[in-house]
Short mmCIF file of C-alpha atoms in Angstrom, two decimals:
data_model
loop_
_atom_site.label_atom_id
_atom_site.label_comp_id
_atom_site.label_asym_id
_atom_site.label_seq_id
_atom_site.Cartn_x
_atom_site.Cartn_y
_atom_site.Cartn_z
CA LYS A 1 27.07 27.14 -32.97
CA VAL A 2 23.79 26.24 -33.86
CA PHE A 3 20.60 28.38 -32.57
CA PRO A 4 16.76 26.43 -33.28
CA ASN A 5 14.51 28.53 -35.81
CA ARG A 6 17.55 31.22 -36.42
CA THR A 7 19.91 31.67 -38.87
CA ILE A 8 23.60 30.56 -38.85
CA ARG A 9 25.77 33.52 -38.39
CA ILE A 10 29.92 32.18 -38.89
CA LYS A 11 32.38 34.76 -38.49
CA THR A 12 34.57 35.29 -40.91
CA MET A 13 37.53 36.39 -39.14
CA MET A 14 40.15 33.55 -39.98
CA LYS A 15 43.63 34.47 -41.06
CA SER A 16 44.09 30.71 -42.69
CA GLN A 17 42.39 28.33 -44.98
CA ARG A 18 42.32 25.49 -43.04
CA CYS A 19 40.79 27.30 -40.41
CA ALA A 20 38.20 27.95 -43.05
CA LEU A 21 38.13 24.64 -43.79
CA VAL A 22 37.40 22.46 -40.88
CA LEU A 23 34.73 25.91 -39.36
CA ALA A 24 33.12 25.00 -42.95
CA THR A 25 32.89 21.08 -42.00
CA LEU A 26 31.81 21.88 -38.55
CA VAL A 27 28.80 23.82 -39.72
CA VAL A 28 27.78 21.39 -42.47
CA SER A 29 27.64 18.84 -39.90
CA ALA A 30 25.58 20.93 -37.06
CA VAL A 31 23.20 22.02 -40.31
CA GLN A 32 22.57 18.42 -40.57
CA ALA A 33 21.72 17.14 -36.99
CA PHE A 34 19.37 20.64 -36.45
CA LEU A 35 17.54 19.63 -39.32
CA SER A 36 17.21 15.60 -38.67
CA PRO A 37 15.51 16.72 -34.32
CA ASP A 38 14.20 13.36 -34.89
CA PRO A 39 14.26 9.96 -32.02
CA ALA A 40 15.79 8.06 -35.03
CA SER A 41 18.71 10.31 -35.02
CA SER A 42 19.41 9.17 -31.36
CA SER A 43 23.14 7.17 -30.55
CA TYR A 44 22.14 3.92 -31.15
CA SER A 45 25.67 1.57 -30.73
CA SER A 46 23.81 -2.51 -30.99
CA PRO A 47 20.90 -4.52 -30.44
CA SER A 48 22.16 -5.82 -27.31
CA SER A 49 22.82 -2.16 -25.79
CA ALA A 50 18.98 -0.90 -26.71
CA LEU A 51 17.70 -4.30 -25.31
CA SER A 52 19.43 -3.62 -21.80
CA MET A 53 18.69 -0.16 -21.50
CA ALA A 54 14.87 -1.40 -21.61
CA ILE A 55 15.36 -4.56 -20.29
CA ASP A 56 18.06 -4.30 -16.73
CA GLU A 57 20.52 -7.01 -16.88
CA SER A 58 19.48 -8.87 -14.26
CA MET A 59 16.27 -9.54 -16.18
CA MET A 60 18.35 -10.42 -19.63
CA SER A 61 19.80 -12.92 -18.12
CA ARG A 62 16.88 -14.77 -16.63
CA LEU A 63 15.35 -14.15 -19.57
CA GLU A 64 18.89 -15.90 -21.69
CA ASN A 65 18.89 -18.58 -18.72
CA ILE A 66 15.64 -19.98 -19.15
CA ARG A 67 15.41 -19.64 -23.15
CA ARG A 68 18.16 -21.46 -22.79
CA SER A 69 16.77 -24.45 -20.36
CA TYR A 70 13.79 -23.85 -23.03
CA LEU A 71 16.06 -25.22 -25.91
CA ALA A 72 17.60 -27.94 -23.66
CA LEU A 73 14.18 -28.79 -23.09
CA THR A 74 13.08 -29.48 -26.21
CA GLU A 75 16.55 -31.42 -27.25
CA ARG A 76 15.16 -34.00 -24.97
CA LEU A 77 11.80 -34.35 -26.21
CA GLY A 78 13.79 -36.03 -29.60
CA ASP A 79 15.89 -38.40 -26.79
CA PRO A 80 14.83 -42.24 -27.20
CA ASP A 81 15.02 -42.37 -23.12
CA VAL A 82 12.81 -40.14 -22.95
CA ILE A 83 10.53 -41.18 -25.52
CA ALA A 84 10.46 -44.56 -23.84
CA ASP A 85 9.47 -43.22 -20.40
CA SER A 86 5.82 -42.14 -20.93
CA ASN A 87 5.87 -40.33 -17.12
CA LEU A 88 9.20 -38.48 -17.60
CA LEU A 89 8.30 -37.45 -21.52
CA MET A 90 5.29 -35.81 -19.77
CA LYS A 91 7.37 -34.17 -16.69
CA VAL A 92 9.81 -32.75 -19.71
CA MET A 93 6.43 -31.52 -21.79
CA LYS A 94 5.45 -30.04 -18.97
CA ASP A 95 8.58 -28.17 -17.81
CA ARG A 96 9.24 -27.08 -21.37
CA SER A 97 5.08 -25.72 -21.99
CA GLU A 98 5.22 -23.60 -18.33
CA SER A 99 8.62 -21.46 -20.34
CA GLU A 100 7.39 -21.55 -23.61
CA GLU A 101 5.31 -18.51 -23.52
CA VAL A 102 8.44 -16.39 -21.88
CA VAL A 103 10.37 -17.52 -24.58
CA ASN A 104 8.15 -16.82 -27.40
CA THR A 105 7.42 -13.19 -26.49
CA TYR A 106 11.31 -13.17 -25.95
CA GLU A 107 12.54 -14.16 -28.94
CA THR A 108 9.42 -11.72 -30.16
CA TYR A 109 11.00 -8.76 -28.73
CA LYS A 110 14.94 -9.67 -29.47
CA GLN A 111 13.33 -10.15 -33.23
CA LEU A 112 11.89 -6.41 -32.99
CA GLU A 113 15.06 -4.77 -31.17
CA GLU A 114 17.04 -6.01 -34.45
CA ASP A 115 14.10 -4.71 -36.53
CA LEU A 116 14.44 -1.11 -34.99
CA PHE A 117 17.96 -0.91 -34.89
CA GLY A 118 17.52 -1.60 -39.16
CA ALA A 119 15.21 1.25 -39.49
CA ARG A 120 17.51 3.33 -37.30
CA GLU A 121 20.14 2.61 -38.90
CA LEU A 122 18.44 2.70 -42.46
CA PHE A 123 17.61 6.54 -41.48
CA GLN A 124 21.01 7.55 -40.73
CA GLU A 125 22.32 6.72 -43.89
CA SER A 126 19.66 7.59 -46.20
CA GLY A 127 20.86 11.24 -46.63
CA ASP A 128 18.93 13.38 -48.80
CA ASP A 129 16.47 10.91 -49.97
CA ALA A 130 13.43 11.96 -48.15
CA GLU A 131 11.24 9.41 -49.20
CA LEU A 132 13.77 6.21 -47.37
CA ARG A 133 13.80 8.60 -44.31
CA GLU A 134 10.00 8.69 -44.21
CA MET A 135 9.84 5.22 -44.53
CA ALA A 136 12.63 4.41 -41.53
CA ARG A 137 10.38 7.17 -39.61
CA GLU A 138 7.03 5.25 -40.01
CA GLU A 139 9.03 1.98 -39.36
CA ILE A 140 10.66 3.09 -36.22
CA LYS A 141 7.35 4.63 -35.14
CA ALA A 142 5.25 1.23 -35.51
CA ILE A 143 8.09 -0.84 -33.69
CA GLU A 144 8.60 1.13 -30.83
CA PRO A 145 5.10 0.82 -28.88
CA GLN A 146 5.19 -3.06 -29.54
CA MET A 147 8.37 -3.39 -28.18
CA ASP A 148 7.56 -1.33 -25.25
CA ASP A 149 3.99 -3.43 -24.68
CA LEU A 150 6.03 -6.49 -25.30
CA GLU A 151 8.22 -5.61 -22.57
CA GLU A 152 5.44 -5.56 -20.32
CA GLN A 153 4.29 -8.39 -20.85
CA ILE A 154 7.72 -10.09 -20.28
CA LYS A 155 8.06 -8.32 -16.85
CA VAL A 156 4.73 -9.90 -15.86
CA LEU A 157 5.76 -13.02 -17.36
CA LEU A 158 8.08 -13.22 -14.68
CA LEU A 159 6.55 -12.35 -11.70
CA PRO A 160 7.07 -15.07 -9.21
CA LYS A 161 4.72 -17.63 -9.45
CA ASP A 162 2.50 -19.32 -6.98
CA PRO A 163 3.50 -22.42 -6.43
CA ASN A 164 -0.12 -24.18 -5.94
CA ASP A 165 -1.41 -22.53 -9.36
CA ASP A 166 -1.03 -25.41 -11.20
CA ARG A 167 -2.65 -28.11 -8.91
CA ASN A 168 -6.19 -29.28 -8.99
CA ILE A 169 -8.44 -28.70 -5.70
CA MET A 170 -10.89 -29.77 -2.96
CA LEU A 171 -13.49 -27.26 -2.61
CA GLU A 172 -15.65 -27.04 -0.32
CA ILE A 173 -18.84 -24.66 0.36
CA ARG A 174 -20.57 -24.41 4.39
CA ALA A 175 -23.74 -22.70 5.09
CA GLY A 176 -22.87 -19.46 7.59
CA THR A 177 -25.42 -17.35 9.21
CA GLY A 178 -29.11 -17.38 8.58
CA GLY A 179 -30.42 -21.44 8.86
CA SER A 180 -32.29 -22.47 6.11
CA GLU A 181 -31.27 -19.74 3.58
CA ALA A 182 -27.62 -20.02 3.99
CA ASN A 183 -28.04 -23.84 3.07
CA ILE A 184 -30.18 -22.66 -0.01
CA PHE A 185 -27.55 -19.71 -1.14
CA ALA A 186 -24.87 -22.68 -0.33
CA GLY A 187 -26.42 -24.43 -2.95
CA ASP A 188 -27.12 -21.48 -5.26
CA LEU A 189 -23.14 -21.18 -5.02
CA LEU A 190 -22.51 -24.73 -5.57
CA ASP A 191 -24.57 -24.20 -9.23
CA VAL A 192 -22.74 -21.21 -10.32
CA TYR A 193 -19.38 -22.92 -9.29
CA ARG A 194 -20.22 -26.05 -11.59
CA LYS A 195 -21.88 -24.02 -14.33
CA TYR A 196 -18.10 -22.06 -14.59
CA MET A 197 -16.13 -25.34 -14.17
CA THR A 198 -18.08 -27.09 -17.00
CA THR A 199 -17.62 -24.33 -19.38
CA LEU A 200 -13.23 -24.70 -18.72
CA GLY A 201 -13.35 -28.53 -18.95
CA TRP A 202 -12.75 -29.51 -15.30
CA GLN A 203 -13.83 -32.47 -14.08
CA VAL A 204 -15.96 -32.41 -10.81
CA SER A 205 -16.57 -35.02 -8.26
CA THR A 206 -18.67 -34.60 -4.85
CA ILE A 207 -16.51 -36.36 -2.43
CA ASP A 208 -18.86 -35.36 0.47
CA SER A 209 -22.02 -33.48 1.28
CA SER A 210 -24.83 -32.98 3.91
CA PRO A 211 -28.18 -31.44 2.33
CA GLY A 212 -30.18 -29.00 4.13
CA ASP A 213 -33.32 -29.83 5.30
CA ASP A 214 -35.03 -27.34 3.02
CA GLY A 215 -32.84 -27.69 0.34
CA GLY A 216 -28.87 -26.54 -1.08
CA TYR A 217 -26.42 -27.72 1.14
CA LYS A 218 -25.12 -27.84 4.68
CA ASN A 219 -21.88 -28.24 3.41
CA VAL A 220 -20.38 -29.93 0.40
CA VAL A 221 -17.27 -30.80 -0.57
CA LEU A 222 -16.16 -31.53 -4.44
CA GLU A 223 -12.77 -32.68 -5.73
CA VAL A 224 -11.67 -31.09 -9.07
CA LYS A 225 -9.55 -31.69 -11.83
CA GLY A 226 -8.45 -29.94 -14.43
CA ASP A 227 -5.49 -27.11 -16.51
CA SER A 228 -4.00 -24.55 -13.30
CA VAL A 229 -7.25 -24.96 -11.00
CA TYR A 230 -6.15 -23.53 -8.57
CA SER A 231 -4.88 -20.15 -10.31
CA ARG A 232 -8.13 -19.39 -11.06
CA MET A 233 -10.60 -20.72 -7.71
CA LYS A 234 -8.50 -19.47 -5.16
CA TRP A 235 -10.36 -16.16 -5.36
CA GLU A 236 -13.34 -17.68 -4.51
CA ALA A 237 -11.41 -18.72 -0.74
CA GLY A 238 -14.23 -16.02 1.73
CA VAL A 239 -16.78 -15.20 2.97
CA HIS A 240 -19.56 -14.65 0.48
CA ARG A 241 -22.85 -12.63 1.46
CA VAL A 242 -26.63 -12.95 0.00
CA GLN A 243 -29.11 -9.76 0.49
CA ARG A 244 -31.98 -11.48 -0.64
CA VAL A 245 -35.92 -12.14 0.43
CA PRO A 246 -35.79 -16.34 1.33
CA ALA A 247 -38.20 -18.32 -0.24
CA THR A 248 -39.48 -19.19 3.21
CA GLU A 249 -40.47 -15.45 4.04
CA SER A 250 -44.34 -15.06 4.13
CA GLN A 251 -43.34 -11.38 5.36
CA GLY A 252 -41.03 -10.12 2.84
CA ARG A 253 -38.44 -9.23 4.50
CA VAL A 254 -34.99 -9.05 2.80
CA HIS A 255 -32.71 -11.14 5.14
CA THR A 256 -28.60 -11.68 5.22
CA SER A 257 -27.08 -14.97 4.83
CA THR A 258 -23.59 -15.77 4.32
CA ALA A 259 -21.40 -19.24 3.07
CA THR A 260 -17.82 -19.57 3.09
CA VAL A 261 -15.34 -20.89 0.58
CA ALA A 262 -12.56 -22.73 0.75
CA ILE A 263 -10.28 -23.74 -1.79
CA MET A 264 -7.93 -26.10 -0.85
CA PRO A 265 -4.64 -27.21 -3.03
CA GLU A 266 -4.32 -31.18 -3.30
CA CYS A 267 -1.47 -32.45 -1.88
CA ASP A 268 0.54 -35.84 -1.23
CA GLU A 269 2.47 -37.26 1.63
CA VAL A 270 5.35 -34.96 0.18
CA ASP A 271 3.96 -32.26 0.74
CA VAL A 272 2.18 -33.07 4.45
CA ASN A 273 3.21 -35.49 6.86
CA ILE A 274 0.72 -36.95 9.19
CA ASP A 275 1.98 -38.99 12.31
CA PRO A 276 -0.44 -41.77 12.57
CA LYS A 277 -0.19 -41.79 16.19
CA ASP A 278 -2.40 -38.48 15.74
CA LEU A 279 -4.81 -39.86 14.06
CA GLU A 280 -8.43 -41.33 15.51
CA ILE A 281 -10.36 -43.86 13.04
CA SER A 282 -13.60 -45.34 13.47
CA THR A 283 -15.89 -46.80 11.35
CA MET A 284 -19.91 -47.43 10.49
CA ARG A 285 -22.42 -48.27 8.02
CA SER A 286 -23.08 -45.57 5.50
CA GLY A 287 -26.84 -45.81 5.06
CA GLY A 288 -28.74 -44.55 2.45
CA ALA A 289 -28.59 -45.81 -1.36
CA GLY A 290 -26.42 -48.42 -2.07
CA GLY A 291 -27.61 -51.75 -1.88
CA GLN A 292 -27.10 -54.11 1.11
CA ASN A 293 -23.44 -53.63 1.46
CA VAL A 294 -23.65 -50.05 2.58
CA ASN A 295 -26.41 -50.88 4.82
CA LYS A 296 -25.21 -53.86 6.70
CA VAL A 297 -21.18 -53.19 5.79
CA GLU A 298 -19.10 -50.61 8.15
CA THR A 299 -18.02 -48.70 4.65
CA ALA A 300 -18.19 -45.36 6.46
CA VAL A 301 -15.06 -43.73 7.58
CA ASP A 302 -15.26 -41.52 10.69
CA LEU A 303 -11.10 -39.54 10.95
CA LEU A 304 -10.29 -37.25 13.56
CA HIS A 305 -7.08 -35.82 13.49
CA LYS A 306 -6.39 -35.05 17.22
CA PRO A 307 -3.89 -32.11 17.05
CA THR A 308 -6.37 -29.91 15.03
CA GLY A 309 -9.21 -31.32 16.16
CA ILE A 310 -10.04 -31.69 12.41
CA ARG A 311 -13.25 -34.45 11.95
CA ILE A 312 -13.98 -36.14 8.41
CA LYS A 313 -16.81 -38.69 8.01
CA CYS A 314 -16.63 -40.40 4.15
CA THR A 315 -19.83 -42.20 3.03
CA GLN A 316 -19.56 -41.56 -0.80
CA GLU A 317 -17.44 -44.69 -1.78
CA ARG A 318 -18.66 -48.37 -1.32
CA SER A 319 -15.47 -49.82 0.04
CA GLN A 320 -14.17 -49.17 3.84
CA LEU A 321 -10.45 -48.64 2.32
CA LYS A 322 -11.64 -46.19 -0.71
CA ASN A 323 -13.65 -43.99 2.54
CA LYS A 324 -10.60 -44.01 4.30
CA ASP A 325 -8.11 -43.07 1.13
CA LEU A 326 -10.67 -40.37 0.13
CA ALA A 327 -10.50 -39.19 3.91
CA MET A 328 -6.75 -39.45 4.00
CA LYS A 329 -6.54 -37.23 1.49
CA MET A 330 -9.19 -34.37 2.61
CA LEU A 331 -7.21 -33.98 5.71
CA MET A 332 -4.22 -33.78 3.58
CA SER A 333 -5.83 -31.10 1.96
CA LYS A 334 -7.12 -29.50 4.58
CA LEU A 335 -4.07 -29.64 6.28
CA TYR A 336 -2.00 -27.87 4.26
CA ASP A 337 -4.12 -25.02 3.27
CA ILE A 338 -3.72 -24.23 6.70
CA GLU A 339 0.11 -24.12 6.56
CA ASN A 340 -0.44 -22.62 2.89
CA GLU A 341 -2.78 -19.46 4.60
CA LYS A 342 -0.07 -18.81 7.39
CA ARG A 343 2.80 -18.12 4.91
CA GLU A 344 0.77 -15.99 2.75
CA MET A 345 -1.18 -14.36 5.38
CA GLU A 346 2.62 -13.87 6.47
CA GLU A 347 3.39 -12.47 2.45
CA ARG A 348 0.56 -10.25 2.38
CA ALA A 349 1.26 -8.44 5.78
CA ARG A 350 4.87 -7.69 4.21
CA ARG A 351 3.70 -6.65 0.63
CA GLY A 352 0.77 -4.05 2.53
CA SER A 353 -1.28 -6.45 -0.62
CA GLN A 354 -4.75 -4.61 -0.91
CA VAL A 355 -5.75 -7.58 -2.82
CA GLY A 356 -7.02 -9.91 0.05
CA SER A 357 -5.55 -12.54 1.86
CA GLY A 358 -7.69 -15.54 0.50
CA GLY A 359 -8.74 -16.55 4.58
CA ARG A 360 -12.06 -17.86 5.28
CA SER A 361 -13.25 -15.24 7.43
CA GLU A 362 -12.42 -11.96 4.72
CA LYS A 363 -15.64 -10.82 3.42
CA ILE A 364 -15.04 -11.13 -0.84
CA ARG A 365 -18.48 -11.03 -2.35
CA THR A 366 -21.90 -9.36 -1.41
CA TYR A 367 -24.98 -10.37 -3.80
CA ASN A 368 -27.88 -8.21 -3.31
CA TRP A 369 -31.05 -9.68 -5.23
CA LYS A 370 -33.24 -6.29 -5.05
CA ASP A 371 -30.66 -4.06 -6.97
CA SER A 372 -29.29 -7.35 -9.02
CA ARG A 373 -25.93 -6.68 -8.06
CA CYS A 374 -23.16 -8.55 -7.47
CA SER A 375 -20.26 -6.44 -5.52
CA ASP A 376 -16.68 -7.70 -5.62
CA HIS A 377 -15.16 -5.97 -2.08
CA ARG A 378 -11.82 -6.41 -2.82
CA LEU A 379 -11.90 -4.93 -6.66
CA GLY A 380 -14.26 -2.13 -5.45
CA GLN A 381 -16.46 -3.20 -8.73
CA ASN A 382 -19.54 -4.47 -9.60
CA TYR A 383 -21.37 -6.90 -11.81
CA PRO A 384 -24.84 -8.15 -12.69
CA LEU A 385 -25.94 -9.91 -10.74
CA SER A 386 -27.26 -12.44 -13.54
CA GLN A 387 -23.60 -12.87 -15.05
CA PHE A 388 -22.59 -14.30 -12.02
CA LEU A 389 -25.60 -16.84 -11.32
CA GLY A 390 -24.80 -17.47 -14.84
CA GLY A 391 -21.12 -18.76 -14.12
CA ASP A 392 -19.15 -16.54 -15.87
CA ILE A 393 -16.92 -14.98 -13.37
CA GLY A 394 -13.85 -15.56 -15.49
CA PRO A 395 -13.76 -11.72 -15.85
CA MET A 396 -13.89 -11.36 -11.95
CA HIS A 397 -11.03 -13.73 -11.55
CA ASP A 398 -9.16 -11.58 -14.70
CA GLU A 399 -9.23 -8.77 -12.65
CA MET A 400 -8.09 -9.83 -9.64
CA ILE A 401 -5.34 -11.82 -11.44
CA ALA A 402 -4.93 -8.09 -13.24
CA MET A 403 -4.86 -6.56 -9.51
CA ASP A 404 -2.10 -8.92 -8.13
CA GLN A 405 0.05 -8.26 -11.07
CA GLU A 406 0.01 -4.68 -10.98
CA GLU A 407 0.63 -4.70 -6.57
CA LYS A 408 3.71 -7.22 -7.58
CA LEU A 409 5.34 -5.43 -10.59
CA LYS A 410 4.70 -2.60 -8.36
CA GLU A 411 6.93 -3.57 -5.52
CA LEU A 412 9.80 -4.89 -7.82
CA SER A 413 9.90 -1.38 -9.13
CA GLN A 414 10.27 -0.07 -5.77
CA GLU A 415 13.25 -2.72 -5.06
CA GLN A 416 14.83 -1.90 -7.81
CA ALA A 417 14.61 1.89 -7.12
CA ALA A 418 16.39 0.92 -3.86
CA VAL A 419 19.06 -1.15 -5.38
#
């Protein structure tokens, strides 16, 4: 037997030389195990077995399937038929890019796993070479934390993705309670979002707007196009509250005003089916700038969706046909957003999510001018007001994404534990 921090006592009451030899062999093996109580000496059968211990079988199967699909898509990029069809080529490239990060992370993990296997094998075979054993031990200590980090990355990358994350959006800012100050605040929000979108290189165009009497906007709708716009801007949906002394306030009293932000993912006829019988469309003269055409010809469109009561007026374009197409586009986005919000509310209720529903009635932030503070109620954190007004809202989105991922990982762990 081996006793830690004690001398090994061997009783010599043996009756044969063979028994003594067997016992001596066992003692030597035990002493070697005692002198090497290191993680590197633990049983380690093969790279694949170690990988399966860190990542469960179902996750490993998903990773292998994603990897095979990625390699197949890579091969298709060299297919003459794919190259000749620009739309198909773009689709293949897009599908490949969606799995590229997962595959690269998985390949790095596998390589580190091979390196770890080699280091542990070297440690086992180093014998009395102390320098070689120390080199192997240091390599093991360096590799294991990297593998732990990559394992967490892989889990996050495999989390269910919001199907709308890659879509462009329609952004609507509507002034709430507070009269003229609410209109001005809605204009402030618009300025912040424009700054943020400019830094990301997104394309922004105004679809509809209704200016306030004292500045700002009663209502403004933007179309935003770019890379995964919805994935970041969806965290802005909800009620924004401001506390400050309005420019129109002569007594210096602090007023509280609100504005509601709606983030609607763009969609098409495939996503939303609209019965023409449910629509009531009328035309009118646009008026304003644009020459005699908009003042004499009925280019503006007033569209009513009777089942929901949604009414959309479009006067931005100089032709009736373009305004009609734009109105239909806005209607589809609004209808899709209504259904999408229902699904998200049901899903978050099922998960018991604390991240927030993203609904229009949810108060998400308060902006306090006196204390120069921006408070995000979902995160429970405060940010400098100057950071928000400068359009630097990316860190807030990153925190929201991290919180959402944390909740999903927690839910995944609970499901796995229940199995």
